[in-house]
Short mmCIF file of C-alpha atoms and ligand atoms in Angstrom, two decimals:
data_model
loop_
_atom_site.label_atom_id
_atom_site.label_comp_id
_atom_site.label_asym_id
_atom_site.label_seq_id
_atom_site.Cartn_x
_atom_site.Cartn_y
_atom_site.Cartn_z
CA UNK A 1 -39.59 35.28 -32.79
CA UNK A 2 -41.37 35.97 -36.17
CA UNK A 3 -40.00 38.12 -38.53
CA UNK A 4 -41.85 41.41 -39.09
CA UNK A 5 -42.80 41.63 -35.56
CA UNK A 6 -41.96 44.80 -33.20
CA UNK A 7 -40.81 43.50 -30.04
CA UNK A 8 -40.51 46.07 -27.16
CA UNK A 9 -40.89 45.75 -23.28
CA UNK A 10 -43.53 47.93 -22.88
CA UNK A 11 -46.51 49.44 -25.56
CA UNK A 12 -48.05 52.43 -24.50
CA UNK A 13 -51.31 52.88 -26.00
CA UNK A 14 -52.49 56.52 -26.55
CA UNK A 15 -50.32 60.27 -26.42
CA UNK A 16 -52.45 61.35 -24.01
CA UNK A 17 -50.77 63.01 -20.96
CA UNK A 18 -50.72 60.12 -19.52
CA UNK A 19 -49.35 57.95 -22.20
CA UNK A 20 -46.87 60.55 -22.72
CA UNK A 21 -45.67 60.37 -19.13
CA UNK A 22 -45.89 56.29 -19.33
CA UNK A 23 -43.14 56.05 -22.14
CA UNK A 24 -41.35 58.88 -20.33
CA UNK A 25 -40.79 57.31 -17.21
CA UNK A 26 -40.68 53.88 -18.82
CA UNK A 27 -37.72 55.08 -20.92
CA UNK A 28 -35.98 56.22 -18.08
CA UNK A 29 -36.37 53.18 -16.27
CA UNK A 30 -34.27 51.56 -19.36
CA UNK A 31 -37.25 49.81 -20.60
CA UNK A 32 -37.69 49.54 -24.45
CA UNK A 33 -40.99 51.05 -25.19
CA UNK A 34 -43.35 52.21 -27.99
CA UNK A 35 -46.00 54.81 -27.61
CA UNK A 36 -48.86 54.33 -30.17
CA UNK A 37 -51.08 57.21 -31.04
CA UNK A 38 -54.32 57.16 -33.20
CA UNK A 39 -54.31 60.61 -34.27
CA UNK A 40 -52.18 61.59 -37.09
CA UNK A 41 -50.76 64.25 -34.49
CA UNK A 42 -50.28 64.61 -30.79
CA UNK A 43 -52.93 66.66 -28.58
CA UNK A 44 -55.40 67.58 -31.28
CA UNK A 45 -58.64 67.95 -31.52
CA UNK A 46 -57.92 69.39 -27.38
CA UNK A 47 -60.76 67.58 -25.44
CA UNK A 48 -59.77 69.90 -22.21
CA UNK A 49 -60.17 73.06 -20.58
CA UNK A 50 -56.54 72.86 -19.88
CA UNK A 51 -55.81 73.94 -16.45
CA UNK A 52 -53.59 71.95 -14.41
CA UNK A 53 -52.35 73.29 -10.59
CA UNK A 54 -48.75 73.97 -9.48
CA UNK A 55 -49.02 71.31 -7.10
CA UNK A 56 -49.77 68.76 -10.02
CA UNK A 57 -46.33 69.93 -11.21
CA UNK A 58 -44.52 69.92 -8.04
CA UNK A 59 -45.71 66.46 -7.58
CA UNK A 60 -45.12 65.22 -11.05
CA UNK A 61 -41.19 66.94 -11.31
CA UNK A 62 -42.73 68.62 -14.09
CA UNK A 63 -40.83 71.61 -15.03
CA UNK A 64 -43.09 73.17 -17.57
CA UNK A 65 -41.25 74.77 -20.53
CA UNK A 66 -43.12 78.30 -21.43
CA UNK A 67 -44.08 77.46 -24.51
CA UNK A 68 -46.53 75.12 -23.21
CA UNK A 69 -47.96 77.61 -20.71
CA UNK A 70 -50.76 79.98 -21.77
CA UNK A 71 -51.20 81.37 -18.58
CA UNK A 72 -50.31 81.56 -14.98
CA UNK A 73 -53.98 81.68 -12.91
CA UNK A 74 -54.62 82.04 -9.18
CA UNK A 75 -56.91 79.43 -8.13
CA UNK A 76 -60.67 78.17 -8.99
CA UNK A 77 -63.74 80.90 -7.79
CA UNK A 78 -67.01 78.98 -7.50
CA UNK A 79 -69.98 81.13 -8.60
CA UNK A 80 -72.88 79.90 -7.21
CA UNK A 81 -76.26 80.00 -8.97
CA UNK A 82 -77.58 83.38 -6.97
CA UNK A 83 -73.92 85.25 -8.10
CA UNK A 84 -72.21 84.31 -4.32
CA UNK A 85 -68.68 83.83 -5.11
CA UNK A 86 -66.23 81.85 -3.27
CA UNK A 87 -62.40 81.27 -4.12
CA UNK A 88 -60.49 78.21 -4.15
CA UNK A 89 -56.68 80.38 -4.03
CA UNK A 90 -54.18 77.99 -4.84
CA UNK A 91 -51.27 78.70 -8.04
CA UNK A 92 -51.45 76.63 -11.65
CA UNK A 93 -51.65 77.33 -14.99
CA UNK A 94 -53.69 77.04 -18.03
CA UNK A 95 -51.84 75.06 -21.00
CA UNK A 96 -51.78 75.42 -24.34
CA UNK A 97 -52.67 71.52 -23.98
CA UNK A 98 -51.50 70.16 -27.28
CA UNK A 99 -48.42 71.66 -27.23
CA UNK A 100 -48.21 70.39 -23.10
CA UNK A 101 -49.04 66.61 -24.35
CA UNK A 102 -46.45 67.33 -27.82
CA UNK A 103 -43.53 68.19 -25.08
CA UNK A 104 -43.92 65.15 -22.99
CA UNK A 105 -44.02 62.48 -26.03
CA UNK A 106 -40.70 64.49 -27.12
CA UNK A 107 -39.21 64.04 -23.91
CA UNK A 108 -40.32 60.35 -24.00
CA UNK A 109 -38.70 60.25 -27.37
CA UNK A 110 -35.57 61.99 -26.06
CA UNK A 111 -35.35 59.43 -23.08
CA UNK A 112 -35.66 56.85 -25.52
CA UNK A 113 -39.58 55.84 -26.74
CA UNK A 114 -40.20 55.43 -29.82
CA UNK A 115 -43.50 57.04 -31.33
CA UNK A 116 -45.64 56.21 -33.78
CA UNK A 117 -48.59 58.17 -34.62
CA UNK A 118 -51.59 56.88 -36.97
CA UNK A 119 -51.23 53.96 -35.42
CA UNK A 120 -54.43 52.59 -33.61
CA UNK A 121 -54.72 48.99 -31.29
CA UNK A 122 -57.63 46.81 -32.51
CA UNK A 123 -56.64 43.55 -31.05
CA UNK A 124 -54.46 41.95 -28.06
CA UNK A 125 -53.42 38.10 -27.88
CA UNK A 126 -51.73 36.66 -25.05
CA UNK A 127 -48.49 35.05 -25.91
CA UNK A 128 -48.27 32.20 -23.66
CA UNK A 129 -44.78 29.91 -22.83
CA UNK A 130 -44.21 28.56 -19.36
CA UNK A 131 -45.94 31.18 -18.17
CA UNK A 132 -47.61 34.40 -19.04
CA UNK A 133 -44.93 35.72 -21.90
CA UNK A 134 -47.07 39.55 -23.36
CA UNK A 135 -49.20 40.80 -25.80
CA UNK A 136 -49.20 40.33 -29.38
CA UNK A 137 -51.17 43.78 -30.32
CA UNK A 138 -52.44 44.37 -34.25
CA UNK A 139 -53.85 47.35 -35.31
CA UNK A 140 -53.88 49.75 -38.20
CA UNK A 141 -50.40 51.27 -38.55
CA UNK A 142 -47.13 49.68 -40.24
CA UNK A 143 -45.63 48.87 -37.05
CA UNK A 144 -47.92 46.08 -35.90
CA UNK A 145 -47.61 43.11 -35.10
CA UNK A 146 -46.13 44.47 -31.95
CA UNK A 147 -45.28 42.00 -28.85
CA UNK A 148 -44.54 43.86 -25.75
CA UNK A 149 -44.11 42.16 -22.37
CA UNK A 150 -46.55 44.82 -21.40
CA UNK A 151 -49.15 47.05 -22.10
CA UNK A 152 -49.95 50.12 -20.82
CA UNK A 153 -53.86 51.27 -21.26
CA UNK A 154 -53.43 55.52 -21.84
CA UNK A 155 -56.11 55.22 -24.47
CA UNK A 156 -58.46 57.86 -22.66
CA UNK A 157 -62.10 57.69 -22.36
CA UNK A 158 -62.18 54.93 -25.52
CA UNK A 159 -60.30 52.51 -22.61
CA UNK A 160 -59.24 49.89 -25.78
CA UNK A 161 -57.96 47.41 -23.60
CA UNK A 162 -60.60 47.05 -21.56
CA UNK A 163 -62.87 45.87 -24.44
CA UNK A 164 -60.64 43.60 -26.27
CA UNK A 165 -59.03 41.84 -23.06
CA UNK A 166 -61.35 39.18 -22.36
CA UNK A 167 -60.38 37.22 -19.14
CA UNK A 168 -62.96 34.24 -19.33
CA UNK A 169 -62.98 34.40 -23.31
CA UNK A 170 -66.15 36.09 -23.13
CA UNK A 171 -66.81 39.53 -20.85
CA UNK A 172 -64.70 41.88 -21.17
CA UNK A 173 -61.75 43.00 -18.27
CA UNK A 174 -64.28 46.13 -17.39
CA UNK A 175 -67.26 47.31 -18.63
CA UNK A 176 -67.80 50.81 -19.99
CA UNK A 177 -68.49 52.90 -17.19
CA UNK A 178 -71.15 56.54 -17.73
CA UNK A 179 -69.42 59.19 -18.91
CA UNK A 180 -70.17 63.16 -19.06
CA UNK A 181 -70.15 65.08 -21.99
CA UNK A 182 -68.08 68.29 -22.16
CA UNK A 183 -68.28 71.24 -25.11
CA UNK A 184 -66.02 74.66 -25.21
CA UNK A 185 -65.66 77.49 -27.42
CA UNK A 186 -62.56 80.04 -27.58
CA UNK A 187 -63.81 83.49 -26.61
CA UNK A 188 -61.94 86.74 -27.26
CA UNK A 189 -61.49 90.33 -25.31
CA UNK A 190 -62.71 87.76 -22.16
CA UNK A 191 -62.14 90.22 -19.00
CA UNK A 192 -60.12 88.69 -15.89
CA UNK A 193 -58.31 88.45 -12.71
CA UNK A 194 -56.57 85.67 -13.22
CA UNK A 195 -58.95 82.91 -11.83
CA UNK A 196 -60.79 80.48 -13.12
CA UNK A 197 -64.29 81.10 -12.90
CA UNK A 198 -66.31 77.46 -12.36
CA UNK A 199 -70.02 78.19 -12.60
CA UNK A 200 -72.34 75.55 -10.50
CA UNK A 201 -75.49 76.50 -12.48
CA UNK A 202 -77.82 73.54 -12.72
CA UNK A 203 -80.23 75.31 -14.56
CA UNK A 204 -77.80 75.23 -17.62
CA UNK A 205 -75.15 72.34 -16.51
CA UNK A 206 -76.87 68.95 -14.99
CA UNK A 207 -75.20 67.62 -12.21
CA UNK A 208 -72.05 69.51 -13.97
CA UNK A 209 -70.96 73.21 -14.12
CA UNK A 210 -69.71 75.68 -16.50
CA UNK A 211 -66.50 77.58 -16.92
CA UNK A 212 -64.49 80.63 -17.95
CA UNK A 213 -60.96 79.37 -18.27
CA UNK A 214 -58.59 82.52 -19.38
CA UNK A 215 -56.03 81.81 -21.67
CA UNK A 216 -53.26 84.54 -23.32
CA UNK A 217 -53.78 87.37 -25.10
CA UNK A 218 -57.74 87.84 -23.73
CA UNK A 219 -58.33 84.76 -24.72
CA UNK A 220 -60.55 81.96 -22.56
CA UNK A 221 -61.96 78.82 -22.67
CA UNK A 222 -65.98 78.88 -22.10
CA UNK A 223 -67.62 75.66 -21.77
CA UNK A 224 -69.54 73.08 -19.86
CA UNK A 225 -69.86 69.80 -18.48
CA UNK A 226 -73.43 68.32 -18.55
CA UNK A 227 -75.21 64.82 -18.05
CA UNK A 228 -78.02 66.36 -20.28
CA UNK A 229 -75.57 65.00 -23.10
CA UNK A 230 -78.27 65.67 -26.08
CA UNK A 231 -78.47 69.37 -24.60
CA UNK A 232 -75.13 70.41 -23.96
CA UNK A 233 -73.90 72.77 -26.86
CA UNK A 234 -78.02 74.19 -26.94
CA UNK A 235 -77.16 74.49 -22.67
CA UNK A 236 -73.74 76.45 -23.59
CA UNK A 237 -75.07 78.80 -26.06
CA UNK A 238 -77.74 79.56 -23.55
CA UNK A 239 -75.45 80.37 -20.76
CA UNK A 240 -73.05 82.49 -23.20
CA UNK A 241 -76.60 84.42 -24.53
CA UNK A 242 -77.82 85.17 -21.08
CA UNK A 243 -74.32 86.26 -19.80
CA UNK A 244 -71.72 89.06 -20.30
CA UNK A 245 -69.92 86.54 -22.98
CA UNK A 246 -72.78 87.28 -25.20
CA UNK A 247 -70.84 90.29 -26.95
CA UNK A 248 -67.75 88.46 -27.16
CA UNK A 249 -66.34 87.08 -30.40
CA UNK A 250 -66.03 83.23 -30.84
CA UNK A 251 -62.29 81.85 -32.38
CA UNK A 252 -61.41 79.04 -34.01
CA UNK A 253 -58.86 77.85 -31.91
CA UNK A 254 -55.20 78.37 -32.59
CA UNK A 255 -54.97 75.01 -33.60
CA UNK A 256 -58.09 74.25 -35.72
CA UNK A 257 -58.15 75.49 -39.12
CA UNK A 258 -61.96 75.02 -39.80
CA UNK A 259 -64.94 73.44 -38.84
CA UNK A 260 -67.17 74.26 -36.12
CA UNK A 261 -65.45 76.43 -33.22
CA UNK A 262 -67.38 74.23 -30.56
CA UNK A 263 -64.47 71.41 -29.58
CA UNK A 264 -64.60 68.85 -26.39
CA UNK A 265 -65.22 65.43 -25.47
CA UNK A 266 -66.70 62.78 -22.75
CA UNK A 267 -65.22 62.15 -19.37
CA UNK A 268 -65.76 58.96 -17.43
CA UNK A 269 -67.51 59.64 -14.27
CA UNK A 270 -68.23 56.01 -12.78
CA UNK A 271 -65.00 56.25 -10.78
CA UNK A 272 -61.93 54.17 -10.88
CA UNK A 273 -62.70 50.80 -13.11
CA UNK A 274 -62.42 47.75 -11.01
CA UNK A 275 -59.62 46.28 -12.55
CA UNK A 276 -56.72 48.28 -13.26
CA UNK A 277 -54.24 45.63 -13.98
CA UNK A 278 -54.35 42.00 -15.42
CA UNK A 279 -51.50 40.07 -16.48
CA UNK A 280 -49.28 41.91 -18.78
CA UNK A 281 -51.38 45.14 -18.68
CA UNK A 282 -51.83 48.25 -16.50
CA UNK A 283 -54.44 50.96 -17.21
CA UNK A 284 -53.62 55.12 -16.49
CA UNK A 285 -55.51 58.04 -17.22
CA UNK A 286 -59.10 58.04 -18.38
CA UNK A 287 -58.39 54.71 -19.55
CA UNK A 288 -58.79 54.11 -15.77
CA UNK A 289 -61.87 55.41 -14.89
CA UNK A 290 -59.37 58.35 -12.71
CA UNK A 291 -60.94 61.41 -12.80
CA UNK A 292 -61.42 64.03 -9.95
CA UNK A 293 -65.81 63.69 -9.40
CA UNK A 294 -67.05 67.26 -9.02
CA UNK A 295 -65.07 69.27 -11.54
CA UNK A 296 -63.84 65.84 -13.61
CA UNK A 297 -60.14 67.18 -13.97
CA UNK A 298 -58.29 64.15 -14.83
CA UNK A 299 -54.66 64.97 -15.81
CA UNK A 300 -52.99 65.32 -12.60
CA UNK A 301 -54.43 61.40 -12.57
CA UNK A 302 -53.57 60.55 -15.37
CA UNK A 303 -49.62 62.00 -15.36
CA UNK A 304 -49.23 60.34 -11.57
CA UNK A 305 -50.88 56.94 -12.54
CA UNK A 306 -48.46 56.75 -15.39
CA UNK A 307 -45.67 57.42 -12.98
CA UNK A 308 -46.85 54.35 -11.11
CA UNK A 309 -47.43 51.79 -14.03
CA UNK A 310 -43.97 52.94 -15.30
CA UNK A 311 -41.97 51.99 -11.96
CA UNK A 312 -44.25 48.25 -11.37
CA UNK A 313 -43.68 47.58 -15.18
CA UNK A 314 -39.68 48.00 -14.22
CA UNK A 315 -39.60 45.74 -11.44
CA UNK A 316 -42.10 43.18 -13.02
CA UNK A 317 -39.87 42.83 -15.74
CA UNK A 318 -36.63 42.73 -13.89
CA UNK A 319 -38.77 39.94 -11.82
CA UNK A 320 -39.59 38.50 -14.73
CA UNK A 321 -43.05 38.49 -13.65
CA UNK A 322 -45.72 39.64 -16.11
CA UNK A 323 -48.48 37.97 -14.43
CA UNK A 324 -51.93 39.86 -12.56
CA UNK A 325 -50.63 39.21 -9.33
CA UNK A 326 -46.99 40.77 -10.34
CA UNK A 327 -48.45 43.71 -11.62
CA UNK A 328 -51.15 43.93 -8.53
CA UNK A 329 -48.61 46.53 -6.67
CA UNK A 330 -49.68 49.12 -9.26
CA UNK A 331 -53.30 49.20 -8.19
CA UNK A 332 -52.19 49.14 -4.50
CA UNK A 333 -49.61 52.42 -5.53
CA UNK A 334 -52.66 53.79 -6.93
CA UNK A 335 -55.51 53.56 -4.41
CA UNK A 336 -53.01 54.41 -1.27
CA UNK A 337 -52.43 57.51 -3.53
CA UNK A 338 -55.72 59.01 -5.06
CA UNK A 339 -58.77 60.21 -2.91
CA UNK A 340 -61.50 57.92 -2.05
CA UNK A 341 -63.78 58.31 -4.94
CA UNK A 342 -66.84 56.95 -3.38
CA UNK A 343 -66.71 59.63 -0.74
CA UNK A 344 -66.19 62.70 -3.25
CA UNK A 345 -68.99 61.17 -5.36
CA UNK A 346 -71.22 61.07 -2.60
CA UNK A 347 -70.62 64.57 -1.71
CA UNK A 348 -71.34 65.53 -5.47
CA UNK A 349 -74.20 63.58 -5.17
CA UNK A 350 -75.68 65.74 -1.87
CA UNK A 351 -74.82 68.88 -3.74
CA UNK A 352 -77.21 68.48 -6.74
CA UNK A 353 -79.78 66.90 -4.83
CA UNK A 354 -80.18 71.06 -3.27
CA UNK A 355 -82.20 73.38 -5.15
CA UNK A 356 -80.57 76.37 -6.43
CA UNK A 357 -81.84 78.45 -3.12
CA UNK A 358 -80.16 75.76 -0.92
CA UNK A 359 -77.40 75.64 -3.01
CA UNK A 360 -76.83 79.76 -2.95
CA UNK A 361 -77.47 79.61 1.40
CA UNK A 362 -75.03 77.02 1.75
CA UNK A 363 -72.37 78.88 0.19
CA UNK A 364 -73.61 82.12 2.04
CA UNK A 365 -72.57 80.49 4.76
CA UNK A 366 -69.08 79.36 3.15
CA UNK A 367 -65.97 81.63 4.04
CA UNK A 368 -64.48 84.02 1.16
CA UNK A 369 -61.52 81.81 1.06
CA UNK A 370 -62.36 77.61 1.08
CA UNK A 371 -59.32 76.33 0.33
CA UNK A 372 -57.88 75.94 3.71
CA UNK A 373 -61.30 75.58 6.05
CA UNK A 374 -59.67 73.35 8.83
CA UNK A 375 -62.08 72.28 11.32
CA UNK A 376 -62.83 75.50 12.77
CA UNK A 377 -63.73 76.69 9.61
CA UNK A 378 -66.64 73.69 8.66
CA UNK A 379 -67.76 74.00 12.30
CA UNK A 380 -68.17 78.01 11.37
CA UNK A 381 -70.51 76.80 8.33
CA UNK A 382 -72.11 74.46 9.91
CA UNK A 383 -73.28 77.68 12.67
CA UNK A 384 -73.73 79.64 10.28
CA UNK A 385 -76.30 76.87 8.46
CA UNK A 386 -78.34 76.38 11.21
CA UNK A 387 -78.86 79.96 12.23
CA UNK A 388 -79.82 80.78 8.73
CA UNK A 389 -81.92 77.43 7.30
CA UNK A 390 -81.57 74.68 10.26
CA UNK A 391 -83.44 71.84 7.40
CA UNK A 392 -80.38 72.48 5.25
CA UNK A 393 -77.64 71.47 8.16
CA UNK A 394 -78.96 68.12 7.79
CA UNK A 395 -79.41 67.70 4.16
CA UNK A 396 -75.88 66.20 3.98
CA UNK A 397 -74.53 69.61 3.20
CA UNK A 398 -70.99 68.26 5.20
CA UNK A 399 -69.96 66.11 2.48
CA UNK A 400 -71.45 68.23 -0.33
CA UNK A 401 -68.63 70.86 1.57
CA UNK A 402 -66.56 67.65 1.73
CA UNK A 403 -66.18 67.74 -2.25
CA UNK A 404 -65.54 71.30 -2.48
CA UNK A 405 -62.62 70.34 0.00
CA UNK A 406 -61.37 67.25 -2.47
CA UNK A 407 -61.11 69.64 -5.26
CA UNK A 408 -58.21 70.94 -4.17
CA UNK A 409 -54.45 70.01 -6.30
CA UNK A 410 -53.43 68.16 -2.92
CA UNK A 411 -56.58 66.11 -3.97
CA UNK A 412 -56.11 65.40 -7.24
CA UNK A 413 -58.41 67.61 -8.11
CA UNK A 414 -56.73 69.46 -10.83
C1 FAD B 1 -64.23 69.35 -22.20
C2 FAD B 1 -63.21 68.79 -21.23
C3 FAD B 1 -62.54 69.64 -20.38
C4 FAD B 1 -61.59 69.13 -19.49
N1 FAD B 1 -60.86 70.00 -18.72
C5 FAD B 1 -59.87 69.54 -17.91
C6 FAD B 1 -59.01 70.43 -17.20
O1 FAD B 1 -59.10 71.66 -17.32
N2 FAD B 1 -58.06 69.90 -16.41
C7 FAD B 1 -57.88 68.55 -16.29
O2 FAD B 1 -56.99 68.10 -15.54
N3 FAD B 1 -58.65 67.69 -16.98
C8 FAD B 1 -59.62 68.15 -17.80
N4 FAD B 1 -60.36 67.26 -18.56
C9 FAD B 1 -60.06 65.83 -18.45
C10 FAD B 1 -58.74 65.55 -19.17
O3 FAD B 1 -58.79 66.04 -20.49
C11 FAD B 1 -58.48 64.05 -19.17
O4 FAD B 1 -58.69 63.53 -17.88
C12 FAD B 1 -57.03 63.76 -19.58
O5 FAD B 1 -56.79 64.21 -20.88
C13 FAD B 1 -56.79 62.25 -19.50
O6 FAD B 1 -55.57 61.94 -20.06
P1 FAD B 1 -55.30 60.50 -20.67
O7 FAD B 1 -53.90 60.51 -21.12
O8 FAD B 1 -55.76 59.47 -19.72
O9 FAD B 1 -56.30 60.38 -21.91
P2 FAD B 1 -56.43 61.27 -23.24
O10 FAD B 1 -55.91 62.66 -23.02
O11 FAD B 1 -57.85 61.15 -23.66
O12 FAD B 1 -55.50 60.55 -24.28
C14 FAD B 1 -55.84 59.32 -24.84
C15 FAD B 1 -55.16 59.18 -26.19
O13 FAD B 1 -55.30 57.83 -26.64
C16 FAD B 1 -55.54 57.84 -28.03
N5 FAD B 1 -56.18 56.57 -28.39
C17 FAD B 1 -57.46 56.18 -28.12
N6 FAD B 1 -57.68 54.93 -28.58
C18 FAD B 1 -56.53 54.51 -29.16
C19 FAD B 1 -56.13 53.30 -29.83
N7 FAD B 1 -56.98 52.28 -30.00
N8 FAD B 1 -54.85 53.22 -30.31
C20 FAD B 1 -54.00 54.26 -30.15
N9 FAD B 1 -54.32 55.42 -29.54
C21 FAD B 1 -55.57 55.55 -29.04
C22 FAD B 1 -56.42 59.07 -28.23
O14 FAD B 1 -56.38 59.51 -29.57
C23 FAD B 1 -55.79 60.06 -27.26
O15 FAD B 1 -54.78 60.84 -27.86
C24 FAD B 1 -61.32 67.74 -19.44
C25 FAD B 1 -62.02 66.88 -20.31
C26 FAD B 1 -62.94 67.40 -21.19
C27 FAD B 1 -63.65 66.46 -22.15
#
């Protein structure tokens, strides 16, 4: 081995939730590992609205400490674009995110990781014996050159490893997938029930939606996803003009000294990428492509896929097999796990292909409650359709109700 090289079992790349969780549960399994961040700090600039669903924790063992939690909410109410409102009642919370994403790198730390911020991958080369033998990873930070048996792709939407991995010596592993564009300001005095209010309103959100997300203390998270990407903070400040958040003060967040109070980021939205693993290298989170297709949460996806690289990494290694096809039980943990994509996306697809009026009749005919429709309940809405606009029933409205149903925490969806 060459002196002045960090050797380690496993690099995590990026303290994203999902890193975080990667060197977590790759600590725990007794492997050595190294979580890399960019940022000079965890979890800012927050690129998320922040909600995440008790079910997420539940199935994730997460026991959240309350210093992370900002505030307990009640579900997800759709508001349609003629004002119809329809609830999606199930319990979660809204984080205060960077302190969420701070907690699980320190319990990653405590279990054993060891962290490095400002440090940033820029290159991978495979080290090569008898077989497949890791990574040797540079990049800006004191710590490099660091060889890790393998490497573990948290590096969010900027999905490093994906560019500088090139199979064939040429193309890289995936290419870059679209992504959506996402902008929030911090309201104040920001009246609630305790729900999330998700706002399908084309005419300001393209093939997205909008959102109130309340925080403590009357404070919320207002914001958008849009594909219009060159219109999206002019599309927000219209919607906060033209609604009852026009009067309300804007706040830097708690965790932003200055600058511009607008924060947010991208979100891949072409689905999962078609690789996921390669020899010495599994990709979670963003990094993935995973993210839920009509209201783009992604950390519930990102926390469980780490759970899954962590426990293949641990029995590769103890193999002592680094290759593709040794690693190829993490993309089968993965896609016997997560909702069929294609199918959600197709439903998304059928919903903003309806004008606003078809939109606003459809969900006329959608119960008060849609979290638990059972069959009765769709065959109800589908009655109701073609009593009221018979064209709409077969304007694919089922899966555009199909999506609504996949947004659920038992989905994934947040
Ligand atoms: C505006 C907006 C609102 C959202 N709201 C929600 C929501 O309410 N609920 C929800 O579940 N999801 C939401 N999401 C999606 C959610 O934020 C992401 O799906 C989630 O953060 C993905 O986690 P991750 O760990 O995969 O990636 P990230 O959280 O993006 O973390 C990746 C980390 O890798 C680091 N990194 C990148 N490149 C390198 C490199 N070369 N070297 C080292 N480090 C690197 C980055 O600095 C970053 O810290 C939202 C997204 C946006 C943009």
């Amino acid at each position: 081995m060459d002196e002045g090289v960090t050797v380690c079992d496993v690099l995590v790349v990026g303290a994203g939730p999902g890193g975080g969780n990667a060197a977590l549960q790759c600590s725990r399994q007794g492997l050595s590992t190294i979580l890399i961040e960019d940022h000079p700090e965890i979890g800012t600039p927050v690129h998320c609205g922040e909600c995440i669903s008790e079910i997420a924790c539940q199935n994730l063992n997460l026991t959240l400490p309350e210093e992370v939690i900002s505030k307990r909410v009640h579900g997800i109410r759709v508001i349609f674009p003629d004002g119809t409102k329809k609830c999606l009642t199930e319990e979660g919370y809204v984080l205060e995110k960077h302190l969420f994403e701070r907690w699980i790198a320190d319990e990653a730390v405590s279990a054993g990781a060891k962290l490095h911020l400002s440090h940033k991958l820029l290159s991978m080369e495979r080290v090569e014996g008898d077989s497949f033998e890791g990574w040797i990873c540079e990049g800006k930070g004191d710590q490099f050159p660091i060889q890790a048996k393998i490497v573990i792709d948290a590096s969010g939407v900027a999905a490093v490893c994906s560019r500088l991995v090139k199979p064939d010596g040429d193309s890289p592993l995936n290419t870059r997938g679209k992504v959506v564009a996402g902008m929030q300001y911090e309201l104040l005095d920001v009246p609630t029930d305790d729900y999330l209010d998700f706002y399908i309103w084309p005419k300001y959100a393209e093939k997205g939606y909008l959102w109130m997300i309340p925080k403590c203390d009357g404070r919320a998270n207002v914001g958008l996803v849009t594909e219009d990407k060159p219109r999206t903070k002019k599309a927000l400040d219209e919607f906060i003009s033209d609604t009852h958040f026009s009067d309300l003060e804007q706040a830097l967040p708690p965790w932003k000294e200055k600058g511009s109070p607008a924060f947010g980021g991208t979100i891949p939205i072409s689905g999962p990428f078609d690789r996921t693993h390669y020899d010495g290298l599994m990709l979670v989170g963003d990094a993935a492509g995973f993210t839920s297709p009509l209201f783009e949460g992604g950390s519930h996806l990102a926390l469980k896929s780490a759970v899954f690289a962590a426990s293949t990494a641990a029995k590769a290694i103890s193999k002592g097999d680094l290759s593709s096809a040794g690693l190829s039980e993490y993309t089968r943990l993965w896609k016997a796990e997560f909702p069929p994509y294609g199918k959600i996306l197709r439903g998304k697809t059928a919903l903003f292909e309806l004008s606003d009026d078809e939109m606003s009749v459809m969900a006329t005919c959608f119960p008060d409650e849609m979290s638990d429709m059972g069959a009765s309940g769709k065959a109800m809405v589908g009655l109701r359709l073609l009593m009221r606009r018979p064209g709409l029933y077969f304007k694919r409205i089922v899966p555009a109700m199909l999506a609504f149903g996949y947004s659920r925490a038992k989905y994934y969806g947040w």
